[in-house]
Coordinates of C-alpha atoms in Angstrom, one line a residue:
M1 CA 90.8 4.2 98.6
S2 CA 88.7 1.2 97.7
T3 CA 86.1 1.6 100.4
L4 CA 83.7 4.5 100.9
G5 CA 84.7 4.7 104.6
T6 CA 88.3 5.1 103.7
R7 CA 87.5 7.9 101.3
I8 CA 85.3 9.6 103.9
M9 CA 88.1 9.4 106.5
L10 CA 90.9 10.6 104.2
G11 CA 88.7 13.3 102.7
T12 CA 87.7 14.7 106.1
I13 CA 91.3 14.6 107.4
A14 CA 92.8 16.2 104.3
S15 CA 90.1 19.0 104.1
T16 CA 90.5 19.8 107.7
G17 CA 94.2 19.8 107.5
V18 CA 94.2 22.1 104.4
V19 CA 91.6 24.5 105.9
V20 CA 93.5 24.7 109.3
L21 CA 96.8 25.1 107.5
I22 CA 95.5 28.0 105.3
A23 CA 94.0 29.6 108.3
S24 CA 97.2 29.2 110.2
I25 CA 99.2 30.7 107.4
G26 CA 96.7 33.6 107.2
V27 CA 96.9 34.2 111.0
W28 CA 100.7 34.1 110.8
M29 CA 100.9 36.6 107.9
A30 CA 98.3 38.9 109.6
A31 CA 100.4 38.9 112.8
R32 CA 103.5 39.5 110.8
T33 CA 101.9 42.5 109.1
I34 CA 100.5 44.0 112.3
L35 CA 103.8 43.6 114.2
Y36 CA 106.0 44.9 111.4
R37 CA 103.5 47.8 110.7
S38 CA 103.7 49.0 114.4
F39 CA 107.4 48.4 114.5
D40 CA 108.1 50.2 111.2
D41 CA 105.8 53.1 112.1
K42 CA 107.7 53.7 115.2
L43 CA 111.0 53.6 113.3
L44 CA 109.7 56.0 110.7
D45 CA 108.5 58.4 113.3
R46 CA 111.9 58.2 115.0
A47 CA 113.7 58.8 111.7
H48 CA 111.6 61.8 110.7
G49 CA 111.9 63.2 114.2
T50 CA 115.7 62.9 114.2
A51 CA 115.9 64.5 110.7
S52 CA 113.7 67.4 111.8
R53 CA 115.4 68.1 115.1
G54 CA 118.9 67.3 114.3
L55 CA 121.4 65.4 116.4
P56 CA 122.8 67.1 119.5
M57 CA 126.2 68.5 118.7
Q58 CA 127.9 66.6 121.6
M59 CA 126.9 63.4 119.9
L60 CA 128.8 64.4 116.8
T61 CA 131.8 66.0 118.5
H62 CA 132.2 64.6 121.9
A63 CA 134.2 61.6 120.8
R64 CA 136.7 63.8 118.9
R65 CA 137.2 66.2 121.8
E66 CA 137.6 64.0 124.7
G67 CA 138.4 60.6 123.2
E68 CA 135.4 59.0 124.8
P69 CA 132.7 56.9 123.1
P70 CA 129.7 58.9 121.9
E71 CA 126.3 58.6 123.6
P72 CA 124.7 55.4 122.3
T73 CA 121.3 55.5 120.7
S74 CA 118.3 53.7 122.3
S75 CA 118.5 50.0 122.8
G76 CA 118.2 48.0 119.6
M77 CA 118.5 51.1 117.4
L78 CA 121.4 51.6 115.0
M79 CA 122.3 55.0 113.3
Q80 CA 124.6 56.1 110.6
V81 CA 124.8 59.7 109.3
L82 CA 126.3 60.5 106.0
R83 CA 127.0 63.7 104.1
E84 CA 124.5 63.7 101.2
D85 CA 127.0 65.0 98.6
T86 CA 130.1 63.0 99.5
R87 CA 128.6 60.0 101.3
E88 CA 131.2 60.7 104.0
E89 CA 130.3 59.1 107.3
V90 CA 129.7 61.8 110.0
Y91 CA 128.3 59.6 112.7
R92 CA 128.0 55.9 113.6
S93 CA 126.3 54.3 116.5
V94 CA 128.6 52.8 119.1
N95 CA 126.7 49.5 118.9
L96 CA 127.1 49.4 115.1
A97 CA 130.1 47.2 114.3
P98 CA 132.8 48.8 112.3
E99 CA 132.6 46.3 109.4
L100 CA 128.8 46.9 109.1
S101 CA 127.3 49.6 106.9
L102 CA 123.7 50.6 107.0
A103 CA 124.2 52.5 103.8
A104 CA 124.5 49.3 101.8
L105 CA 121.0 48.3 102.9
V106 CA 119.1 51.3 101.4
C107 CA 118.6 52.7 97.9
E108 CA 118.2 56.2 96.7
P109 CA 116.2 58.4 96.8
F110 CA 116.2 58.7 100.6
D111 CA 112.6 59.5 100.9
G112 CA 111.8 57.5 104.0
R113 CA 111.1 54.1 102.3
L114 CA 111.3 51.2 104.7
E115 CA 113.5 48.2 103.9
H116 CA 113.6 44.8 105.6
A117 CA 117.1 43.3 105.3
R118 CA 119.7 41.4 107.3
L119 CA 123.1 42.7 108.4
A120 CA 126.2 40.9 107.4
D121 CA 126.0 39.1 110.8
G122 CA 122.6 37.7 109.9
K123 CA 120.6 40.0 112.2
P124 CA 117.2 41.0 110.8
V125 CA 116.6 44.8 110.8
S126 CA 114.2 47.4 109.5
V127 CA 116.0 50.3 107.7
V128 CA 114.9 53.7 106.7
A129 CA 116.9 56.6 105.3
V130 CA 115.8 60.3 105.3
N131 CA 117.3 63.6 104.2
A132 CA 118.2 65.9 107.0
A133 CA 119.2 69.3 105.6
G134 CA 120.1 72.0 108.1
R135 CA 123.0 74.0 109.5
S136 CA 122.1 73.3 113.1
W137 CA 124.3 70.3 113.1
G138 CA 127.2 72.2 111.9
R139 CA 127.7 74.5 115.0
R140 CA 129.6 73.4 118.1
P141 CA 128.5 74.7 121.5
P142 CA 131.1 76.6 123.5
P143 CA 132.9 74.5 126.1
P144 CA 131.5 74.8 129.7
Q145 CA 133.1 77.3 132.0
D146 CA 133.0 75.0 134.9
A147 CA 132.8 71.3 135.3
K148 CA 129.5 71.8 137.1
D149 CA 128.1 73.6 134.2
V150 CA 125.8 71.5 132.0
P151 CA 125.2 72.5 128.4
Q152 CA 121.7 73.6 127.7
P153 CA 120.1 73.0 124.4
P154 CA 119.3 76.1 122.4
P155 CA 115.7 77.3 122.3
P156 CA 113.6 76.3 119.3
G157 CA 114.5 78.2 116.1
A158 CA 117.7 79.7 117.6
E159 CA 121.1 79.1 116.2
P160 CA 123.4 77.2 118.6
A161 CA 126.3 79.2 119.9
G162 CA 129.8 78.5 118.9
P163 CA 131.9 78.5 115.7
V164 CA 130.8 76.5 112.8
N165 CA 132.6 73.3 112.1
P166 CA 132.7 73.0 108.3
A167 CA 133.0 69.2 108.4
L168 CA 129.6 69.1 110.0
N169 CA 127.8 71.3 107.6
G170 CA 124.6 69.8 106.1
P171 CA 122.7 68.5 104.4
F172 CA 122.9 64.9 105.7
V173 CA 121.4 61.5 105.2
V174 CA 120.2 59.8 108.5
I175 CA 120.0 56.1 108.2
L176 CA 118.2 54.4 111.1
A177 CA 118.0 50.6 111.5
A178 CA 116.0 48.8 114.3
N179 CA 116.7 45.3 115.4
A180 CA 113.8 43.1 114.3
S181 CA 115.0 39.9 116.1
G182 CA 112.3 40.3 118.7
I183 CA 109.6 40.2 115.9
H184 CA 111.2 37.2 114.3
D185 CA 111.3 35.4 117.6
D186 CA 107.6 36.2 118.3
L187 CA 106.7 35.1 114.8
D188 CA 108.7 31.8 115.2
R189 CA 106.9 31.1 118.5
L190 CA 103.6 31.9 116.8
A191 CA 104.5 29.5 114.0
L192 CA 105.3 26.7 116.5
V193 CA 101.9 27.4 118.2
L194 CA 100.0 27.3 115.0
L195 CA 101.9 24.1 113.9
A196 CA 100.9 22.4 117.2
L197 CA 97.3 23.6 116.6
W198 CA 97.4 22.2 113.1
G199 CA 98.6 18.8 114.3
G200 CA 96.0 18.8 117.0
A201 CA 93.3 19.6 114.5
V202 CA 94.4 16.9 112.1
A203 CA 94.5 14.3 115.0
L204 CA 91.1 15.5 116.2
S205 CA 89.7 15.3 112.7
A206 CA 91.0 11.7 112.4
V207 CA 89.0 10.8 115.6
V208 CA 86.0 12.7 114.4
S209 CA 86.2 11.1 110.9
A210 CA 86.4 7.7 112.4
W211 CA 83.1 8.4 114.4
L212 CA 81.6 10.0 111.3
R213 CA 82.5 7.0 109.2
R214 CA 80.6 4.7 111.5
A215 CA 77.7 7.0 111.8
V216 CA 77.4 7.7 108.1
L217 CA 78.0 4.2 106.9
R218 CA 75.8 2.5 109.5
P219 CA 72.8 2.5 107.1
V220 CA 75.0 1.2 104.3
D221 CA 76.2 -1.6 106.7
R222 CA 72.6 -2.5 107.6
L223 CA 71.8 -2.6 103.9
S224 CA 74.8 -4.8 103.3
Q225 CA 73.8 -7.2 106.0
A226 CA 70.2 -7.3 104.8
I227 CA 71.3 -8.1 101.2
L228 CA 73.8 -10.8 102.5
A229 CA 71.0 -12.4 104.5
M230 CA 68.9 -12.9 101.3
D231 CA 69.3 -16.0 99.3
A232 CA 67.4 -18.4 97.1
S233 CA 65.6 -19.8 100.1
N234 CA 64.6 -16.4 101.5
L235 CA 63.5 -14.4 98.5
S236 CA 60.4 -13.1 100.2
A237 CA 62.5 -10.9 102.6
R238 CA 62.6 -7.2 102.0
I239 CA 64.9 -4.5 103.2
S240 CA 63.3 -2.3 106.0
M241 CA 62.8 1.3 105.1
Q242 CA 62.9 2.5 108.8
R243 CA 65.7 4.8 109.9
V244 CA 67.0 5.1 106.4
P245 CA 68.6 8.4 105.2
D246 CA 66.5 10.2 102.5
E247 CA 69.4 9.7 100.0
M248 CA 68.9 5.9 100.2
V249 CA 65.1 5.7 100.1
V250 CA 65.1 5.6 96.3
V251 CA 67.9 3.0 96.2
L252 CA 66.1 0.7 98.7
D253 CA 62.8 1.1 97.0
R254 CA 64.3 0.0 93.7
L255 CA 66.1 -2.9 95.4
N256 CA 62.9 -4.1 97.0
T257 CA 61.2 -3.9 93.7
L258 CA 64.0 -5.8 92.1
F259 CA 63.9 -8.5 94.8
G260 CA 60.2 -8.8 94.1
R261 CA 60.8 -9.4 90.5
V262 CA 63.5 -12.0 91.3
E263 CA 61.1 -13.8 93.6
A264 CA 58.4 -13.9 91.1
A265 CA 60.8 -15.2 88.4
F266 CA 62.0 -17.9 90.8
K267 CA 58.4 -18.9 91.6
R268 CA 57.6 -19.1 87.9
E269 CA 60.7 -21.3 87.3
K270 CA 59.9 -23.6 90.1
A271 CA 56.3 -23.9 89.2
T272 CA 57.2 -24.6 85.5
I273 CA 59.6 -27.4 86.6
A274 CA 57.1 -28.8 89.0
N275 CA 54.4 -28.8 86.3
I276 CA 56.6 -30.4 83.7
A277 CA 57.7 -33.1 86.1
H278 CA 54.1 -33.7 87.2
E279 CA 52.9 -33.9 83.6
L280 CA 55.7 -36.3 82.7
R281 CA 54.9 -38.8 85.5
T282 CA 51.8 -40.2 83.9
P283 CA 53.3 -41.0 80.5
I284 CA 56.5 -42.3 82.1
A285 CA 54.5 -44.5 84.4
G286 CA 52.4 -45.8 81.5
L287 CA 55.6 -46.5 79.5
R288 CA 57.1 -48.4 82.4
T289 CA 53.9 -50.5 82.9
T290 CA 53.9 -51.4 79.2
L291 CA 57.5 -52.5 79.2
E292 CA 57.1 -54.6 82.4
F293 CA 54.0 -56.2 80.9
S294 CA 55.8 -57.0 77.7
L295 CA 58.7 -58.6 79.6
V296 CA 56.5 -61.1 81.3
R297 CA 55.0 -62.3 78.0
D298 CA 56.7 -64.8 75.7
G299 CA 58.6 -63.3 72.9
D300 CA 61.8 -63.0 71.1
A301 CA 65.0 -62.9 73.3
A302 CA 66.5 -60.1 71.4
A303 CA 63.4 -58.0 71.8
K304 CA 63.3 -58.8 75.5
Q305 CA 66.9 -57.6 75.8
V306 CA 66.0 -54.3 74.1
Q307 CA 62.9 -54.0 76.4
T308 CA 65.0 -54.6 79.5
K309 CA 67.3 -51.8 78.5
C310 CA 64.4 -49.5 77.8
L311 CA 62.9 -50.3 81.2
G312 CA 66.1 -49.4 82.9
V313 CA 66.1 -46.0 81.1
V314 CA 62.4 -45.5 82.0
V315 CA 63.2 -46.3 85.7
Q316 CA 66.0 -43.7 85.7
M317 CA 63.7 -41.1 84.2
Q318 CA 61.1 -41.8 86.7
D319 CA 63.6 -41.3 89.5
M320 CA 64.7 -38.1 88.0
I321 CA 61.1 -36.8 87.8
S322 CA 60.5 -37.8 91.4
N323 CA 63.6 -35.9 92.4
L324 CA 62.4 -32.8 90.5
L325 CA 59.1 -32.9 92.2
A326 CA 60.7 -33.4 95.6
L327 CA 63.0 -30.4 95.0
A328 CA 60.0 -28.3 93.9
R329 CA 58.2 -29.1 97.0
L330 CA 61.2 -28.5 99.2
E331 CA 61.9 -25.0 97.6
S332 CA 58.3 -24.0 97.8
G333 CA 58.1 -24.8 101.5
E334 CA 55.3 -27.3 101.1
E335 CA 57.2 -30.4 102.4
A336 CA 55.8 -31.5 105.7
W337 CA 57.4 -34.0 108.1
K338 CA 57.2 -35.1 111.8
P339 CA 60.2 -36.4 113.8
V340 CA 60.2 -40.0 114.9
P341 CA 63.1 -42.1 116.4
V342 CA 65.2 -43.6 113.5
E343 CA 67.9 -46.2 113.7
I344 CA 70.1 -44.7 111.1
A345 CA 72.6 -47.7 111.0
S346 CA 69.9 -50.2 110.1
L347 CA 68.3 -47.8 107.7
A348 CA 71.6 -47.3 105.9
K349 CA 72.1 -51.1 105.5
A350 CA 68.7 -51.3 104.0
C351 CA 69.2 -48.5 101.6
W352 CA 72.5 -50.1 100.4
E353 CA 70.9 -53.3 99.3
P354 CA 69.4 -52.0 96.0
F355 CA 72.9 -50.9 94.9
E356 CA 74.8 -54.1 95.7
D357 CA 74.2 -55.7 92.3
R358 CA 75.3 -52.6 90.4
A359 CA 78.3 -52.1 92.7
R360 CA 79.3 -55.8 92.2
T361 CA 79.1 -55.4 88.4
R362 CA 81.7 -52.6 88.6
H363 CA 83.7 -54.6 91.2
I364 CA 82.9 -52.1 93.9
S365 CA 82.6 -53.1 97.6
A366 CA 81.3 -51.3 100.6
R367 CA 83.4 -51.0 103.8
W368 CA 81.3 -50.2 106.8
N369 CA 82.5 -48.4 110.0
I370 CA 79.5 -48.0 112.3
A371 CA 79.9 -46.8 115.8
Q372 CA 77.3 -47.2 118.6
V373 CA 74.9 -44.4 117.8
P374 CA 71.5 -43.7 119.4
A375 CA 68.3 -43.4 117.5
I376 CA 67.8 -39.8 116.2
P377 CA 64.6 -37.9 115.9
S378 CA 64.1 -37.5 112.2
S379 CA 62.1 -38.5 109.2
P380 CA 62.7 -42.1 107.9
D381 CA 61.3 -41.2 104.4
K382 CA 63.6 -38.2 104.1
L383 CA 66.6 -40.0 105.4
R384 CA 65.9 -42.9 103.0
V385 CA 66.1 -40.5 100.1
I386 CA 69.3 -38.9 101.4
L387 CA 71.0 -42.3 101.9
S388 CA 69.8 -43.6 98.5
N389 CA 71.2 -40.6 96.7
L390 CA 74.5 -40.8 98.5
F391 CA 74.9 -44.5 97.7
D392 CA 73.8 -43.9 94.1
N393 CA 76.3 -41.0 93.7
A394 CA 79.2 -43.1 95.2
V395 CA 78.5 -46.2 93.1
S396 CA 78.1 -44.1 89.9
H397 CA 81.1 -41.9 90.3
A398 CA 83.6 -44.3 91.9
V399 CA 86.3 -45.9 89.7
E400 CA 86.0 -49.6 89.0
V401 CA 87.6 -52.0 91.4
A402 CA 87.2 -49.7 94.3
V403 CA 86.1 -49.6 97.9
I404 CA 83.4 -47.2 99.2
D405 CA 83.8 -46.3 102.9
I406 CA 80.6 -45.7 104.7
E407 CA 81.0 -44.3 108.3
I408 CA 78.5 -43.6 110.9
S409 CA 79.6 -42.0 114.2
A410 CA 78.1 -40.0 117.1
T411 CA 79.2 -36.6 118.3
P412 CA 77.9 -34.4 121.2
E413 CA 75.9 -32.4 118.6
G414 CA 74.5 -35.4 116.6
V415 CA 75.2 -38.1 114.2
V416 CA 77.7 -37.9 111.4
L417 CA 77.3 -39.9 108.2
R418 CA 80.3 -40.0 105.9
V419 CA 80.5 -41.6 102.5
A420 CA 83.9 -41.6 100.7
N421 CA 84.6 -43.0 97.2
P422 CA 87.7 -42.9 94.9
T423 CA 87.3 -40.8 91.8
S424 CA 88.9 -40.8 88.4
G425 CA 89.7 -37.1 88.5
P426 CA 89.4 -33.8 90.4
V427 CA 85.9 -32.8 91.5
D428 CA 84.6 -29.2 91.9
T429 CA 83.4 -29.5 95.5
A430 CA 82.0 -26.0 95.4
S431 CA 79.5 -26.9 92.6
V432 CA 78.4 -30.4 93.3
F433 CA 75.2 -29.2 95.2
Q434 CA 74.0 -27.1 92.3
P435 CA 71.0 -28.5 90.6
F436 CA 71.8 -30.0 87.1
W437 CA 75.5 -29.7 87.6
R438 CA 77.5 -32.5 86.0
G439 CA 81.2 -33.1 86.3
D440 CA 82.6 -33.9 82.9
S441 CA 85.2 -36.5 84.2
A442 CA 82.9 -38.2 86.8
R443 CA 80.0 -39.7 84.8
S444 CA 79.9 -43.4 84.1
G445 CA 76.2 -43.7 83.4
G446 CA 74.9 -41.0 81.2
M447 CA 71.4 -40.7 82.7
H448 CA 72.4 -38.7 85.7
C449 CA 71.1 -35.1 85.6
G450 CA 72.8 -33.6 88.6
L451 CA 69.9 -33.6 91.1
G452 CA 70.8 -36.2 93.7
L453 CA 73.2 -34.2 95.8
S454 CA 71.1 -31.0 95.5
L455 CA 68.2 -33.0 97.0
V456 CA 70.5 -34.4 99.6
Q457 CA 71.5 -30.8 100.7
R458 CA 67.9 -29.5 100.9
L459 CA 66.6 -32.6 102.8
A460 CA 69.5 -32.3 105.3
R461 CA 68.6 -28.7 105.9
L462 CA 65.0 -29.6 106.3
L463 CA 65.9 -32.1 108.9
G464 CA 68.0 -29.5 110.8
G465 CA 71.4 -30.8 109.6
T466 CA 74.2 -29.8 107.2
V467 CA 76.0 -31.4 104.3
E468 CA 79.5 -30.8 103.0
A469 CA 81.6 -32.1 100.2
S470 CA 85.4 -32.4 100.3
I471 CA 88.4 -34.2 99.0
D472 CA 90.4 -36.1 101.6
H473 CA 94.2 -36.9 101.8
Q474 CA 93.6 -40.0 99.7
S475 CA 92.1 -38.0 96.9
R476 CA 88.7 -39.5 97.7
F477 CA 85.5 -37.6 97.2
V478 CA 83.8 -37.4 100.6
I479 CA 80.2 -36.3 101.5
T480 CA 79.6 -35.6 105.2
V481 CA 76.1 -35.2 106.5
Q482 CA 75.6 -34.1 110.1
L483 CA 72.1 -34.6 111.7
P484 CA 71.0 -33.3 115.1
L485 CA 70.8 -35.7 118.0
L486 CA 68.5 -33.9 120.3
S487 CA 64.8 -33.7 119.5
A488 CA 64.5 -30.5 121.4
S489 CA 66.2 -28.7 118.5
L490 CA 63.7 -30.0 115.9
P491 CA 60.2 -28.8 116.6
A492 CA 60.9 -25.5 115.0
L493 CA 62.2 -27.3 111.9
A494 CA 59.5 -29.9 111.7
R495 CA 56.4 -28.8 109.9
G496 CA 53.0 -30.5 109.3

């Protein structure tokens, strides 16, 4: 339930299942009502007709006279006749088992109310009991004179001939029961059909909801991709308003407005940093010139020592300001370069020389592993900055009495430069490329401001390459720079 698509699918399937289930129950109940109403109406008409006409006398007396079973009622119909005063059974259908009694299924008064019940054997029946008062049931017709003679029913309103049998004098209670197993079977089959329809509807709803999920969330997916594509290097991009549902127009409009404000804030921040760095260049340069001039003049040795330390600090500040200006130009898109063939191995050797004295002071040595690599189309100035910052980072962060491994190799895609140095503690590799980030346990100098690796990353991207930071199996901090080998991939990247 964590995603909007899952909620749409489950909501669609659940609502469809509930609606179809309610409709199926309604259809089943309507069919049950219709079937039972027709069935019960026929039973009630039969009961009233039997009560008004009376049973033929031969059905009541034939079994007593000849020892033969009485004439059965119509198929599926059960009948039981009782005397109203004594509840003595006068007649029972031949298909009604002796241990079953219809009288136990009805309640007084016997006014033709229908009851739905089950017999003791579990068979479902509809039962109705009506009063049948009349003396026409109490007369026995005379026996036929000849075997060929067929008794004829008396005309309407006439008393049947023959002596009256007192045991058959009315009034009576006629109880009729009709077997409802057929209705139950039909309703069971209908329930199975409706259940299958419900399952099919739910399955179809799942398929439709999956399609609906993609169709409804397609604008949301496009919005997500557009937002993911935006980063600090692409703040000028805006989300397209084409083919956008009306409900999302306001959201996208507000997002584009917000992105515009963020872009303006980033531009102000970059402009401020660039302006500050630019304004600091002149006084820092003047301070450096003054210190260098003071050192060449005769003076106190202690004063010269202080001036030397101050000059080192000024040089580091000047490098930091240069990095700030370089970052500002890179992020503003104003840095121009043209690819020329560069021998990266010789350039790396030349860039290491300024750091040899500082590395020797900390008892750090460089171990070179340079393969045969061709010249790459790149910018020597930009590569010099990359290499200098990598070497400066390695010398500054490596533990004393250590070896820095510098490896240059070729791959089908380009040239790989890898610099690995032992560290005194864990390093957050996910944060080392953030501007002004400083690891608490990895600073030996104190003048580092966390711009070197940020500048390396942006220059590598400008040259069409990539840079990664990792910790190898020897717990060394490793920076890997990959630069493209083929100049055909660079014209789109080179500007100026």
